[in-house]
Coordinates of C-alpha atoms and ligand atoms in Angstrom, one line a residue:
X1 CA 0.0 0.0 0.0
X2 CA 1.3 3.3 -0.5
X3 CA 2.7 5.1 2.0
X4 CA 1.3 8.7 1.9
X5 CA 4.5 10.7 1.9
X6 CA 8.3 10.6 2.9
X7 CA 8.3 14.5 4.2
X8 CA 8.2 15.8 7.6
X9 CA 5.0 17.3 9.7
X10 CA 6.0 20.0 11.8
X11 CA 3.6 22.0 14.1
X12 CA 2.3 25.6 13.2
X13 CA 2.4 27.7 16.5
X14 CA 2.2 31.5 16.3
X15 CA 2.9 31.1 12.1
X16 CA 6.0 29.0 12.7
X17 CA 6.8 26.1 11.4
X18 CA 8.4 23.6 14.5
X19 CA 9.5 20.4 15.3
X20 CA 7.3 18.5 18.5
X21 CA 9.7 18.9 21.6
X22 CA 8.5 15.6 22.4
X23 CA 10.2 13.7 19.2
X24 CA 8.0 12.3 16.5
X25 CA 5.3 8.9 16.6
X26 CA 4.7 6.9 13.9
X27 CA 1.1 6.7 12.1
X28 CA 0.4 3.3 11.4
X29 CA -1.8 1.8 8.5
X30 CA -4.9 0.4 9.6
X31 CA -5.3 -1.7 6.8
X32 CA -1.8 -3.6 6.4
X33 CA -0.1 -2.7 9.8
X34 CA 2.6 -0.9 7.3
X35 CA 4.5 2.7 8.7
X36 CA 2.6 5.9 6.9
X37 CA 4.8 8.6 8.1
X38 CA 5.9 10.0 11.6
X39 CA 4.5 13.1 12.9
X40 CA 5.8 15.9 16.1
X41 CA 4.7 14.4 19.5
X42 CA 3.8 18.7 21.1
X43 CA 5.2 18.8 24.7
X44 CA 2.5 20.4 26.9
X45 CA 4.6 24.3 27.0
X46 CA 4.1 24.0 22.8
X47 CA 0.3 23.4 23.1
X48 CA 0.7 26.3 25.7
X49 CA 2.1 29.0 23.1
X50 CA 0.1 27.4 20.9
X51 CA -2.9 28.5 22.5
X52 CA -1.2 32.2 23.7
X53 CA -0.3 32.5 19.7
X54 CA -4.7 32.0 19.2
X55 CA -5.5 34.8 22.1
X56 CA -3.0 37.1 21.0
X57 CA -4.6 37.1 17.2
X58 CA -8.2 37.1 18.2
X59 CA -8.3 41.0 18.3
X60 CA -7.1 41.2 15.0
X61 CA -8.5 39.0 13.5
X62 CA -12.0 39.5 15.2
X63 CA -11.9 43.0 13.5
X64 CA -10.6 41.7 9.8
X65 CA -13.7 42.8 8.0
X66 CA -16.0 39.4 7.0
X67 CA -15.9 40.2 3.6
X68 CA -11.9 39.5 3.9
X69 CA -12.0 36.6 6.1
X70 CA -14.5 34.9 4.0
X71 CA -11.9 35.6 0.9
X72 CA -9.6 33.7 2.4
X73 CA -11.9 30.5 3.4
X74 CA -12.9 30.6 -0.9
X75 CA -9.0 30.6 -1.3
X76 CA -8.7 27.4 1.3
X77 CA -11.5 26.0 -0.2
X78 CA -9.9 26.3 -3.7
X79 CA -6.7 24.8 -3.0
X80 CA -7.9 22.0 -0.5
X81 CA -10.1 21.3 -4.0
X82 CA -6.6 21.6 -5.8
X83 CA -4.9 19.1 -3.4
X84 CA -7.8 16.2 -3.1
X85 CA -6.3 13.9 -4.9
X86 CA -3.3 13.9 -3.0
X87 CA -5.4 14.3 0.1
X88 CA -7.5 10.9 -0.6
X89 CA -4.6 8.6 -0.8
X90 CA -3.2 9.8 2.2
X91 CA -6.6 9.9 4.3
X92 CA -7.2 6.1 3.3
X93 CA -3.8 5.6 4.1
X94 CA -4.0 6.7 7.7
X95 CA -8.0 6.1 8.9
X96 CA -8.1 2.9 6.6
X97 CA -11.1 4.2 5.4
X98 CA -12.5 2.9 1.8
X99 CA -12.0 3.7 -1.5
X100 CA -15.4 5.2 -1.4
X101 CA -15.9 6.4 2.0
X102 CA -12.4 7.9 1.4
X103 CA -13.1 9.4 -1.9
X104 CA -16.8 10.2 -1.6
X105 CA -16.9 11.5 1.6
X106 CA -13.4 12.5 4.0
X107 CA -11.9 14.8 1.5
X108 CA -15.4 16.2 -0.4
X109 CA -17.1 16.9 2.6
X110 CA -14.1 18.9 4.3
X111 CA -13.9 20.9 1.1
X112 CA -17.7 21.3 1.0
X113 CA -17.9 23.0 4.7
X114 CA -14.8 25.5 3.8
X115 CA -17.0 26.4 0.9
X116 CA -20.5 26.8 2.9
X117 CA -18.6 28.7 5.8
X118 CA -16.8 31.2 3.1
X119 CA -20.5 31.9 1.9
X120 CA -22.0 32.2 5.2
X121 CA -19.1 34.2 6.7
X122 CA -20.7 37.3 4.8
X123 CA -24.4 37.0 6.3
X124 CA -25.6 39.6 8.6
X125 CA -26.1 37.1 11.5
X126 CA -27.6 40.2 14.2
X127 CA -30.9 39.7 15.2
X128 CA -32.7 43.2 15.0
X129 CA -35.7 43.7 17.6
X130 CA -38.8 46.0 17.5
X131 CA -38.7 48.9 19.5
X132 CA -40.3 48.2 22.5
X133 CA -42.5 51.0 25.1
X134 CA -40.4 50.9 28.6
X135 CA -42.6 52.2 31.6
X136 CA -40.4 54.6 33.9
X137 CA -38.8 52.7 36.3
X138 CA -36.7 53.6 39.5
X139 CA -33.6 52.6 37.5
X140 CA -34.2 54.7 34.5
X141 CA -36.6 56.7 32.5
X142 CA -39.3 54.9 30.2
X143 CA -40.0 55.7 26.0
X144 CA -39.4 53.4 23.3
X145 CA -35.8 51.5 23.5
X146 CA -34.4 50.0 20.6
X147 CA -32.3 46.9 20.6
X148 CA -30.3 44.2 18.9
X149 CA -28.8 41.0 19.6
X150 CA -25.2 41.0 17.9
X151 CA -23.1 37.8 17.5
X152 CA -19.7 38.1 18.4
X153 CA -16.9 35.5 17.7
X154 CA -16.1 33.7 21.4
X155 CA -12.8 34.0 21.0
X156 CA -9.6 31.7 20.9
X157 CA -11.1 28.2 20.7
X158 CA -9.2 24.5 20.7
X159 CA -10.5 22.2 18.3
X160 CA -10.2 18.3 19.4
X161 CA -11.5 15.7 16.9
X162 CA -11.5 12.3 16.9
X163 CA -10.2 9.4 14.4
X164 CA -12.8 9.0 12.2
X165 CA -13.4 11.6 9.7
X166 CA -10.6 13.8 10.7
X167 CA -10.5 16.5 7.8
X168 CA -14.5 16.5 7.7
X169 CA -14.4 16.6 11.6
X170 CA -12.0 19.7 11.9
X171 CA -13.4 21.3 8.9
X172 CA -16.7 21.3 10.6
X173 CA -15.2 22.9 13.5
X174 CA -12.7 25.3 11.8
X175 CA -14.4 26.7 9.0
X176 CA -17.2 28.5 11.4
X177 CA -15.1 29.0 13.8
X178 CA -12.9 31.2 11.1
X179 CA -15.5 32.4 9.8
X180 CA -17.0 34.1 12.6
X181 CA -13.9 35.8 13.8
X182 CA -12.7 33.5 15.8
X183 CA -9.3 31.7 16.2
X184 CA -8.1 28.2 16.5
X185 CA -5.9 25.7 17.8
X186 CA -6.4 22.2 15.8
X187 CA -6.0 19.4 18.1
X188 CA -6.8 15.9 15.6
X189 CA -7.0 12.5 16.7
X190 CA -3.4 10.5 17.4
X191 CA -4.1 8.2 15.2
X192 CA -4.5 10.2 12.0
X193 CA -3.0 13.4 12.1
X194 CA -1.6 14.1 9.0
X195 CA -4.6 15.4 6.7
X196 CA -5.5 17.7 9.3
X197 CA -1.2 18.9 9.0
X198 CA -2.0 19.2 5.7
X199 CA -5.0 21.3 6.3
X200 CA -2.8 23.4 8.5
X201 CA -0.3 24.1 5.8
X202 CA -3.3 25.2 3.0
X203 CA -5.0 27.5 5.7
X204 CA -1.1 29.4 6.2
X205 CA -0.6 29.3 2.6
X206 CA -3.5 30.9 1.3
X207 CA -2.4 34.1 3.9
X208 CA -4.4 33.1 7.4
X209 CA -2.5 35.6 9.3
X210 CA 0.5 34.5 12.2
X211 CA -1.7 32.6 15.2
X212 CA -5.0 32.6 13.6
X213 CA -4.2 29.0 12.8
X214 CA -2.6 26.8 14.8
X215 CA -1.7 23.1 14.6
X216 CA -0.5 20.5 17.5
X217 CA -0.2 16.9 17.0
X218 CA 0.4 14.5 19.8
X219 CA -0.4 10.8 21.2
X220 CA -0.2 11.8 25.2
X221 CA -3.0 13.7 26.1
X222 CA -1.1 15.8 28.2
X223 CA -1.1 19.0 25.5
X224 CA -4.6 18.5 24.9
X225 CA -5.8 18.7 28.4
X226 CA -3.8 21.3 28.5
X227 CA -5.6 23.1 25.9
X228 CA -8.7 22.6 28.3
X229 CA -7.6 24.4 31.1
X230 CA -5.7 27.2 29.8
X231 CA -6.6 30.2 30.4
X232 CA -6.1 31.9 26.9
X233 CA -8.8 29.3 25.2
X234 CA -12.4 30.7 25.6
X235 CA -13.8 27.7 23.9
X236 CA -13.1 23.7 23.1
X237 CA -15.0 22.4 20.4
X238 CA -14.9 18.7 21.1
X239 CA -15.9 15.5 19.3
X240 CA -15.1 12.3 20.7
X241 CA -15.9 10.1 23.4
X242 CA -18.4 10.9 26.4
X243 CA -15.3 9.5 28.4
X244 CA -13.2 12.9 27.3
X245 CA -16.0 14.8 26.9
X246 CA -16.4 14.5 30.7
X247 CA -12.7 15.5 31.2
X248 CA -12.7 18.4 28.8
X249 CA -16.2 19.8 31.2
X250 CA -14.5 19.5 34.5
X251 CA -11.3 21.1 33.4
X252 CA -12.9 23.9 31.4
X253 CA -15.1 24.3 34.7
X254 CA -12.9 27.2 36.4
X255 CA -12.3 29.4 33.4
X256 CA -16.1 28.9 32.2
X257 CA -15.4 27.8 28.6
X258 CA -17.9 27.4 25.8
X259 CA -18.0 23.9 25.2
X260 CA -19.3 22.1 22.0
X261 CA -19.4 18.6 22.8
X262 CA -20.2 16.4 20.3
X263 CA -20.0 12.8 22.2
X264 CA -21.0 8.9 21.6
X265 CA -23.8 7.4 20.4
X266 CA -25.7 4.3 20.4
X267 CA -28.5 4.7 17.4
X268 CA -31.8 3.2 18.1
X269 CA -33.9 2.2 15.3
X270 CA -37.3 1.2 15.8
X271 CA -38.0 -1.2 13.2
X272 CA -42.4 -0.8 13.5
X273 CA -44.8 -3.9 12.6
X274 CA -45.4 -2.5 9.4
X275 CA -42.0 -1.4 8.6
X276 CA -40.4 -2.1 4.8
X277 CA -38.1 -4.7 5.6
X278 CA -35.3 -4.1 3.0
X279 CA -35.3 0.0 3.6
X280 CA -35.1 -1.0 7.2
X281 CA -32.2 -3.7 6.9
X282 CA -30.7 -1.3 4.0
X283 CA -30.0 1.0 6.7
X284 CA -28.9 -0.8 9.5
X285 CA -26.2 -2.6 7.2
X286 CA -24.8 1.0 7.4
X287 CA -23.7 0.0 10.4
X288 CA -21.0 -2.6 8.2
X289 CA -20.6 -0.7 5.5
X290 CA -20.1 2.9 6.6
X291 CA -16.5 3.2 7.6
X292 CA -16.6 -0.7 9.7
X293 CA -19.5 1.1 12.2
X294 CA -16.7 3.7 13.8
X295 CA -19.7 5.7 13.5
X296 CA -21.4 8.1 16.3
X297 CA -24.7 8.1 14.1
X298 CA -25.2 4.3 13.3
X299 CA -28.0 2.1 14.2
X300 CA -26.2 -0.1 15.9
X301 CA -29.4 -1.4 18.2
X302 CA -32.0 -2.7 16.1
X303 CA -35.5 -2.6 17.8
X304 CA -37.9 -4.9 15.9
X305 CA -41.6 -5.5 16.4
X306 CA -41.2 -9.7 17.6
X307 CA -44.0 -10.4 14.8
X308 CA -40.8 -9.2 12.1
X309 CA -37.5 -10.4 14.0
X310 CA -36.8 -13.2 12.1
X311 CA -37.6 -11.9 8.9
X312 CA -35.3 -8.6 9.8
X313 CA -32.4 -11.1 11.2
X314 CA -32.6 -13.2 8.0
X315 CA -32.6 -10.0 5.9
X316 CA -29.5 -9.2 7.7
X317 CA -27.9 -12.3 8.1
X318 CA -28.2 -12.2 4.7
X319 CA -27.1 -8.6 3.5
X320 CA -23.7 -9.2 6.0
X321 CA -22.5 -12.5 3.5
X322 CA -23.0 -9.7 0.8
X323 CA -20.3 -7.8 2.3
X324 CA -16.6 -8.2 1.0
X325 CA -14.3 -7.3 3.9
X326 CA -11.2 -6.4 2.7
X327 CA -7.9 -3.9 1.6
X328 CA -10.0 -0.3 1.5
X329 CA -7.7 0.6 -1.7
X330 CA -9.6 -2.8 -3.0
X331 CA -12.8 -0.7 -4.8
X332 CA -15.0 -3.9 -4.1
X333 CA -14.2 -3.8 -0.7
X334 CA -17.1 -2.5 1.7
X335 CA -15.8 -3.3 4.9
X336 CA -12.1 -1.9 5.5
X337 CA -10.5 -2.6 8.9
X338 CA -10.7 -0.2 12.2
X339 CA -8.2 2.3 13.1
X340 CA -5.7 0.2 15.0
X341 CA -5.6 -3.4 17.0
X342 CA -6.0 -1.6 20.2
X343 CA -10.1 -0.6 18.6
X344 CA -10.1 -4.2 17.4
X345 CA -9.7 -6.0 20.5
X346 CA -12.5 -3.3 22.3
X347 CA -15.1 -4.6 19.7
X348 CA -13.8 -8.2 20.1
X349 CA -14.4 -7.8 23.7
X350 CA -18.3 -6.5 23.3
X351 CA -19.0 -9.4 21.0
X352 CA -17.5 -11.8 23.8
X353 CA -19.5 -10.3 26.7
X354 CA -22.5 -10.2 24.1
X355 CA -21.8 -13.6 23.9
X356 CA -21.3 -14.8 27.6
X357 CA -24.3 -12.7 28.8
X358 CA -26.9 -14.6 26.5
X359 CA -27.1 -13.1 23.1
X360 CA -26.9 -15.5 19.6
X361 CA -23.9 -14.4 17.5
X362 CA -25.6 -14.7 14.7
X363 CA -22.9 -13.6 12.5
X364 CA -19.2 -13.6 14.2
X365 CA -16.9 -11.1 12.4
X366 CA -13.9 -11.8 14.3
X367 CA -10.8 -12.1 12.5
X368 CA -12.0 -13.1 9.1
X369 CA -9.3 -15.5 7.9
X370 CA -8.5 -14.1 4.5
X371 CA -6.8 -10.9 5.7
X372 CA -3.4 -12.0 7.1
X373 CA -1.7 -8.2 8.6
X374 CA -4.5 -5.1 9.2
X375 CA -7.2 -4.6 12.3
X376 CA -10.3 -6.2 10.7
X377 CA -13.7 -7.1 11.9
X378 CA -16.0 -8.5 9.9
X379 CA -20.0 -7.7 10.3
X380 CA -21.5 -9.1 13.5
X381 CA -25.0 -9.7 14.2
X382 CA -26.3 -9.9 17.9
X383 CA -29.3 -11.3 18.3
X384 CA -32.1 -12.2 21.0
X385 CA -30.2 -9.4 23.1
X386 CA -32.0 -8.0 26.1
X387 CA -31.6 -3.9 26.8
X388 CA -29.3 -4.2 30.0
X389 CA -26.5 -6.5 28.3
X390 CA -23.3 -4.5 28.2
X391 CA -22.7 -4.5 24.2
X392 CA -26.8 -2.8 24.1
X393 CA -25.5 -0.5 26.7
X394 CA -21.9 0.7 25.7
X395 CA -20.9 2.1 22.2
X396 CA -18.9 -0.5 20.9
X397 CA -18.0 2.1 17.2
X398 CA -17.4 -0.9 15.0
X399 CA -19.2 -3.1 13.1
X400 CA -21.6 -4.8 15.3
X401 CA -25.8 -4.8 15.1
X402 CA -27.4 -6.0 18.4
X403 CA -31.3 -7.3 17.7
X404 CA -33.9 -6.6 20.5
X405 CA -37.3 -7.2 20.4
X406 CA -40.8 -4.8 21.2
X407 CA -44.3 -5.9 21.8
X408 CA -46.0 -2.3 21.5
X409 CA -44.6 1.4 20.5
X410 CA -44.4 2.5 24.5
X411 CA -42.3 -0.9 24.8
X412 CA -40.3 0.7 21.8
X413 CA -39.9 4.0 22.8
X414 CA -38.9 2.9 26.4
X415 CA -36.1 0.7 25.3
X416 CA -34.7 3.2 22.4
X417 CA -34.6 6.2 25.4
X418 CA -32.8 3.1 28.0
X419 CA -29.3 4.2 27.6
X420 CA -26.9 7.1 28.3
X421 CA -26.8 8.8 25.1
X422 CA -29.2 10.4 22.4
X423 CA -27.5 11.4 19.2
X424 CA -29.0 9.8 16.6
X425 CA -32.3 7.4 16.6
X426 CA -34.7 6.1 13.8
X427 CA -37.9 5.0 13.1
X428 CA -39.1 2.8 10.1
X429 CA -42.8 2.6 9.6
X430 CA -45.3 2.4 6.8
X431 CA -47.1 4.9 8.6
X432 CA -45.1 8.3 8.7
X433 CA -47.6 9.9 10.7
X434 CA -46.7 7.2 13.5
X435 CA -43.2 7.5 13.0
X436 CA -43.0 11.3 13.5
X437 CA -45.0 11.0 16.7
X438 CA -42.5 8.5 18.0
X439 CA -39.5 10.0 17.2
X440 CA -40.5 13.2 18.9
X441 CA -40.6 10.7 22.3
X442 CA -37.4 9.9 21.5
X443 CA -34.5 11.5 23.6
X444 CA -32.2 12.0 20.7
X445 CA -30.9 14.8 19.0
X446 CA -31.9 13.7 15.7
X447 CA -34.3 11.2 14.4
X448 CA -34.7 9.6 11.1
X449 CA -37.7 8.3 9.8
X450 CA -37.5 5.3 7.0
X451 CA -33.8 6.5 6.1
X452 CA -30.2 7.2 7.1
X453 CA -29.4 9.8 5.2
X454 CA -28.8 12.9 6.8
X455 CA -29.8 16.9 5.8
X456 CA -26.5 19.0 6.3
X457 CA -28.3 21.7 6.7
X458 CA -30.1 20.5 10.1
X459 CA -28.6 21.3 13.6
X460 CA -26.4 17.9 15.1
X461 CA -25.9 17.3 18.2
X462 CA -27.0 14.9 21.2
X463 CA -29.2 15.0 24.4
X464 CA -27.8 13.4 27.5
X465 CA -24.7 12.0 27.4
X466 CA -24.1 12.6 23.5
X467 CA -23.1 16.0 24.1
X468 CA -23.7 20.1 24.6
X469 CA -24.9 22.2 21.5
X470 CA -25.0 21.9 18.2
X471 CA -23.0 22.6 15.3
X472 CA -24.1 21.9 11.5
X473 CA -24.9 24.4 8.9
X474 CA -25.4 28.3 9.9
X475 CA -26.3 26.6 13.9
X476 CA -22.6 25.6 13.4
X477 CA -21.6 29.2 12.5
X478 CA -23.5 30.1 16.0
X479 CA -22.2 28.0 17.8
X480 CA -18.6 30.0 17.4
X481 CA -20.2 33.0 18.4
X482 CA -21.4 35.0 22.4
X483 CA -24.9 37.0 22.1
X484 CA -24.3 40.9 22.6
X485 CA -27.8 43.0 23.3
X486 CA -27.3 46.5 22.3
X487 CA -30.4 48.5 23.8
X488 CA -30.6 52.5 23.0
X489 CA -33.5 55.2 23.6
X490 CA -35.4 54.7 20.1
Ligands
NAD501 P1 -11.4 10.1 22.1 O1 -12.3 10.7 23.0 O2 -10.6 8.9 22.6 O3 -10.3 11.1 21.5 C1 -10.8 12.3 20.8 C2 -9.7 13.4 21.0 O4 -9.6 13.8 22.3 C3 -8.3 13.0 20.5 O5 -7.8 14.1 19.7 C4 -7.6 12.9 21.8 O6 -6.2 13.1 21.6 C5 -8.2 13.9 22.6 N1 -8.0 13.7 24.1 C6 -7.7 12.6 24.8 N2 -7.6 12.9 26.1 C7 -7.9 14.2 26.3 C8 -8.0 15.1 27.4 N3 -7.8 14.6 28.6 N4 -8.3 16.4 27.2 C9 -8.6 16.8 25.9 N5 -8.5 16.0 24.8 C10 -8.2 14.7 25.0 O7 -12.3 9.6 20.8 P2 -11.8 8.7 19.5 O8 -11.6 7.3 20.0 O9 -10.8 9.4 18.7 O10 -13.2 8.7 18.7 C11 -14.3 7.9 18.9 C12 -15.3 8.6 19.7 O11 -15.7 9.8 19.1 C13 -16.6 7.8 19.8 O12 -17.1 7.9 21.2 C14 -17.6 8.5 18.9 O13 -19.0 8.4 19.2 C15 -17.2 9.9 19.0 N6 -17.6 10.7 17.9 C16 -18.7 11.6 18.1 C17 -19.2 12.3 17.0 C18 -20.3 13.2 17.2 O14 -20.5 14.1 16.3 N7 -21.1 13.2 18.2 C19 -18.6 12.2 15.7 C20 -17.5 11.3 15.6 C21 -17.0 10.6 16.7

């Protein structure tokens, strides 16, 4: 497998270009176990300056006219367009992502969001209010007082992103944030660094002025935690685990940072007595297909009326023998491996205690014997599981379905709300009406109804332990920025 490049990542702190005073790690290939490159382990004093470097350019760049900051998100967006097919090899290199997830979606996306924050970094995003009659009061005296509600750019913010769509995931995060006058300090994944390296080296070539962009890279966790706490960081945009999530709250607790949190998931669908068995079992197969289920949206517990659960675990069992498991550069391949043996063995783990606590392994995706080096897992299929076992519990983010069974919609509903988290649920129904009345019951931050597709133009985010806020589309945008009311004597 190719190897996606020879040259050495450095940091971008303050506008220079540095070496990690930590030394370098390697990035390993997911798929073949081969060596990608090494990138700069940051000690914790670089993520400091780092995050200095973002304070000390906010002013500045808070006051660059929008019209000028939005110039330079088109120019990012062009050359990041200009450098995809560089881009692809080397993200399928290091996440192990597909051929087509790769191509299709971790490169286009990214470019996509630069694109849709460049355009919306121009909108007038105040909010104007009518003039409202004020009685007299002891504080000040009455008449008609104007007032808007401004949106300012929070500040310096630390963006933290985890392994599995890391350009997508920091483009998500930088481009509004950048686009609202904010600045940054780009934190990706250990794992898979080096798009997001790349990323740093487009946004400082197209002119992103000295500290508006900064870029640390490291496997301890030390410099990000760090990036938590300091003082100079108004706001961490997170998405990862709850796990971190729950670190990142706590340490931002003193200095009362904005925090996005965008955390784990474990995807309900509600699979209804009338439900269209194929669209249903089209969808859940996601859950394979769709990056080997490292995915905080799947459906990765299927809820099936028990008058359909044989039909929906032979339509499965059936789609998952469909499935080649294999080398992502391999374009027939639909399920590449996971991001390294460490992930493997978690998954592994959740199929055994599916396993010893009572569930059929219907299909056992564990080491599939035709791949001799990479971290694979093959589809698995859980079935007759019960809603306290520990893989129905826990987000397992690979490739594993887990089949439980409902007697009436309450019974549904009850079991799809019976875990920590609420990011993304569905519902498949012949009748839409009865669909949409469920999935407003649901405790999820988004809800789809006979599909997994997604509108990137919705808000995203979770309830409970999935996270705080939302990002997406102009919410996104807002979620970058503090409201300022401006009142005045109309
Ligand atoms: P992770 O939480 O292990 O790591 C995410 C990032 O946090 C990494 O960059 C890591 O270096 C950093 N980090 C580790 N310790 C830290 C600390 N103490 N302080 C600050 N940062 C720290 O997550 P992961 O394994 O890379 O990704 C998988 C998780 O991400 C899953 O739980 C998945 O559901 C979640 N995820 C959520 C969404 C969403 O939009 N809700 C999207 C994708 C992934």
């Amino acid at each position: 497998m190719s190897a996606a490049t020879a040259k050495t990542y450095r940091l971008l702190i303050g506008g220079e270009w540095v070496d990690g005073e930590a030394g370098t790690s390697p990035i390993i290939n997911p798929a073949d176990e081969s060596h990608v490159a090494d990138v700069p382990e940051a000690s914790v004093a670089q993520a400091e300056a780092a995050a200095r470097a973002a304070q000390e350019a906010f002013p500045a760049w808070a006051a660059t006219p929008a019209r000028e900051r939005a110039a330079l998100l088109h120019a990012a967006t062009e050359k990041l367009a200009e450098r995809r097919e560089s881009l692809i090899p080397t993200i399928i290199a290091e996440t192990g992502a597909t051929a087509q997830v790769g191509s299709k979606m971790q490169v286009p996306i990214a470019i996509t969001r630069f694109s849709e924050y460049a355009d919306l970094a121009i909108r007038d995003h105040d909010v104007p209010l009518p003039p409202s009659p004020v009685p007299s009061t002891p504080l000040a005296a009455g008449g008609l007082i104007g007032a808007l509600v401004a949106r300012q750019p929070v500040g310096a913010v630390a963006t933290i992103s985890p392994y599995n769509f890391p350009l997508v995931n920091q483009a998500g995060k930088v481009a509004p944030a950048l686009a609202a006058g904010c600045t940054v300090v780009m934190k990706p994944a250990p794992q898979d660094p080096i798009a997001v390296i790349e990323l740093a080296e487009i946004l400082d070539e197209v002119g992103f002025p000295p500290g508006v962009v900064n870029v640390i890279t490291s496997v301890d966790p030390a410099p990000a935690a760090a990036l938590s706490s300091s003082r100079d960081i108004d706001m961490v945009s997170f998405t990862g685990s709850t796990g971190v999530g729950e670190m990142i709250y706590e340490a931002g607790a003193p200095t009362m940072k904005r925090l996005l949190l965008e955390l784990g998931g474990k995807g309900a669908a509600i699979v209804r007595e009338d439900a269209d068995i194929a669209t249903a079992t089209a969808a859940l197969a996601s859950v394979w297909g769709f990056h080997s289920g490292q995915i905080c949206t799947a459906p990765t517990r299927a809820i099936v009326h028990a008058s359909r659960v044989d039909e929906l675990v032979g339509a499965l069992q059936f789609a998952a023998g469909k499935m080649q498991v294999g080398l992502p550069t391999d374009n027939a391949t639909v399920v590449g491996p996971v991001i390294s043996g460490a992930q493997r063995g978690r998954i592994e783990g959740y199929i055994e205690s599916g396993a010893s606590e009572g569930a059929t392994v219907v299909v056992d995706g564990r080491r599939p014997e035709h791949m001799e080096s990479g971290f694979y897992v093959g589809p698995t299929l859980l079935a007759d599981c019960r809603p306290d076992m520990t893989a129905v519990q826990e987000e397992i983010f690979g490739p594993v379905i887990s089949v439980l069974t409902f007697d009436d919609d309450d019974e549904a509903v009850s079991i799809a709300n019976g875990t920590d988290f609420g990011l993304y649920d569905y519902v498949f129904s012949a009748d839409t009406g009865k669909a949409y009345e469920m999935g407003r019951r649901l405790r999820s931050g988004n809800v789809g109804i006979n599909t997994a597709q997604r509108n990137p133009k919705t808000a995203f985010g979770g309830f409970k332990k999935s996270g705080v806020g939302r990002d997406g589309a102009e919410f996104g945008l807002h979620a970058y920025t503090e409201m300022q009311s401006i009142v005045w004597p109309a």
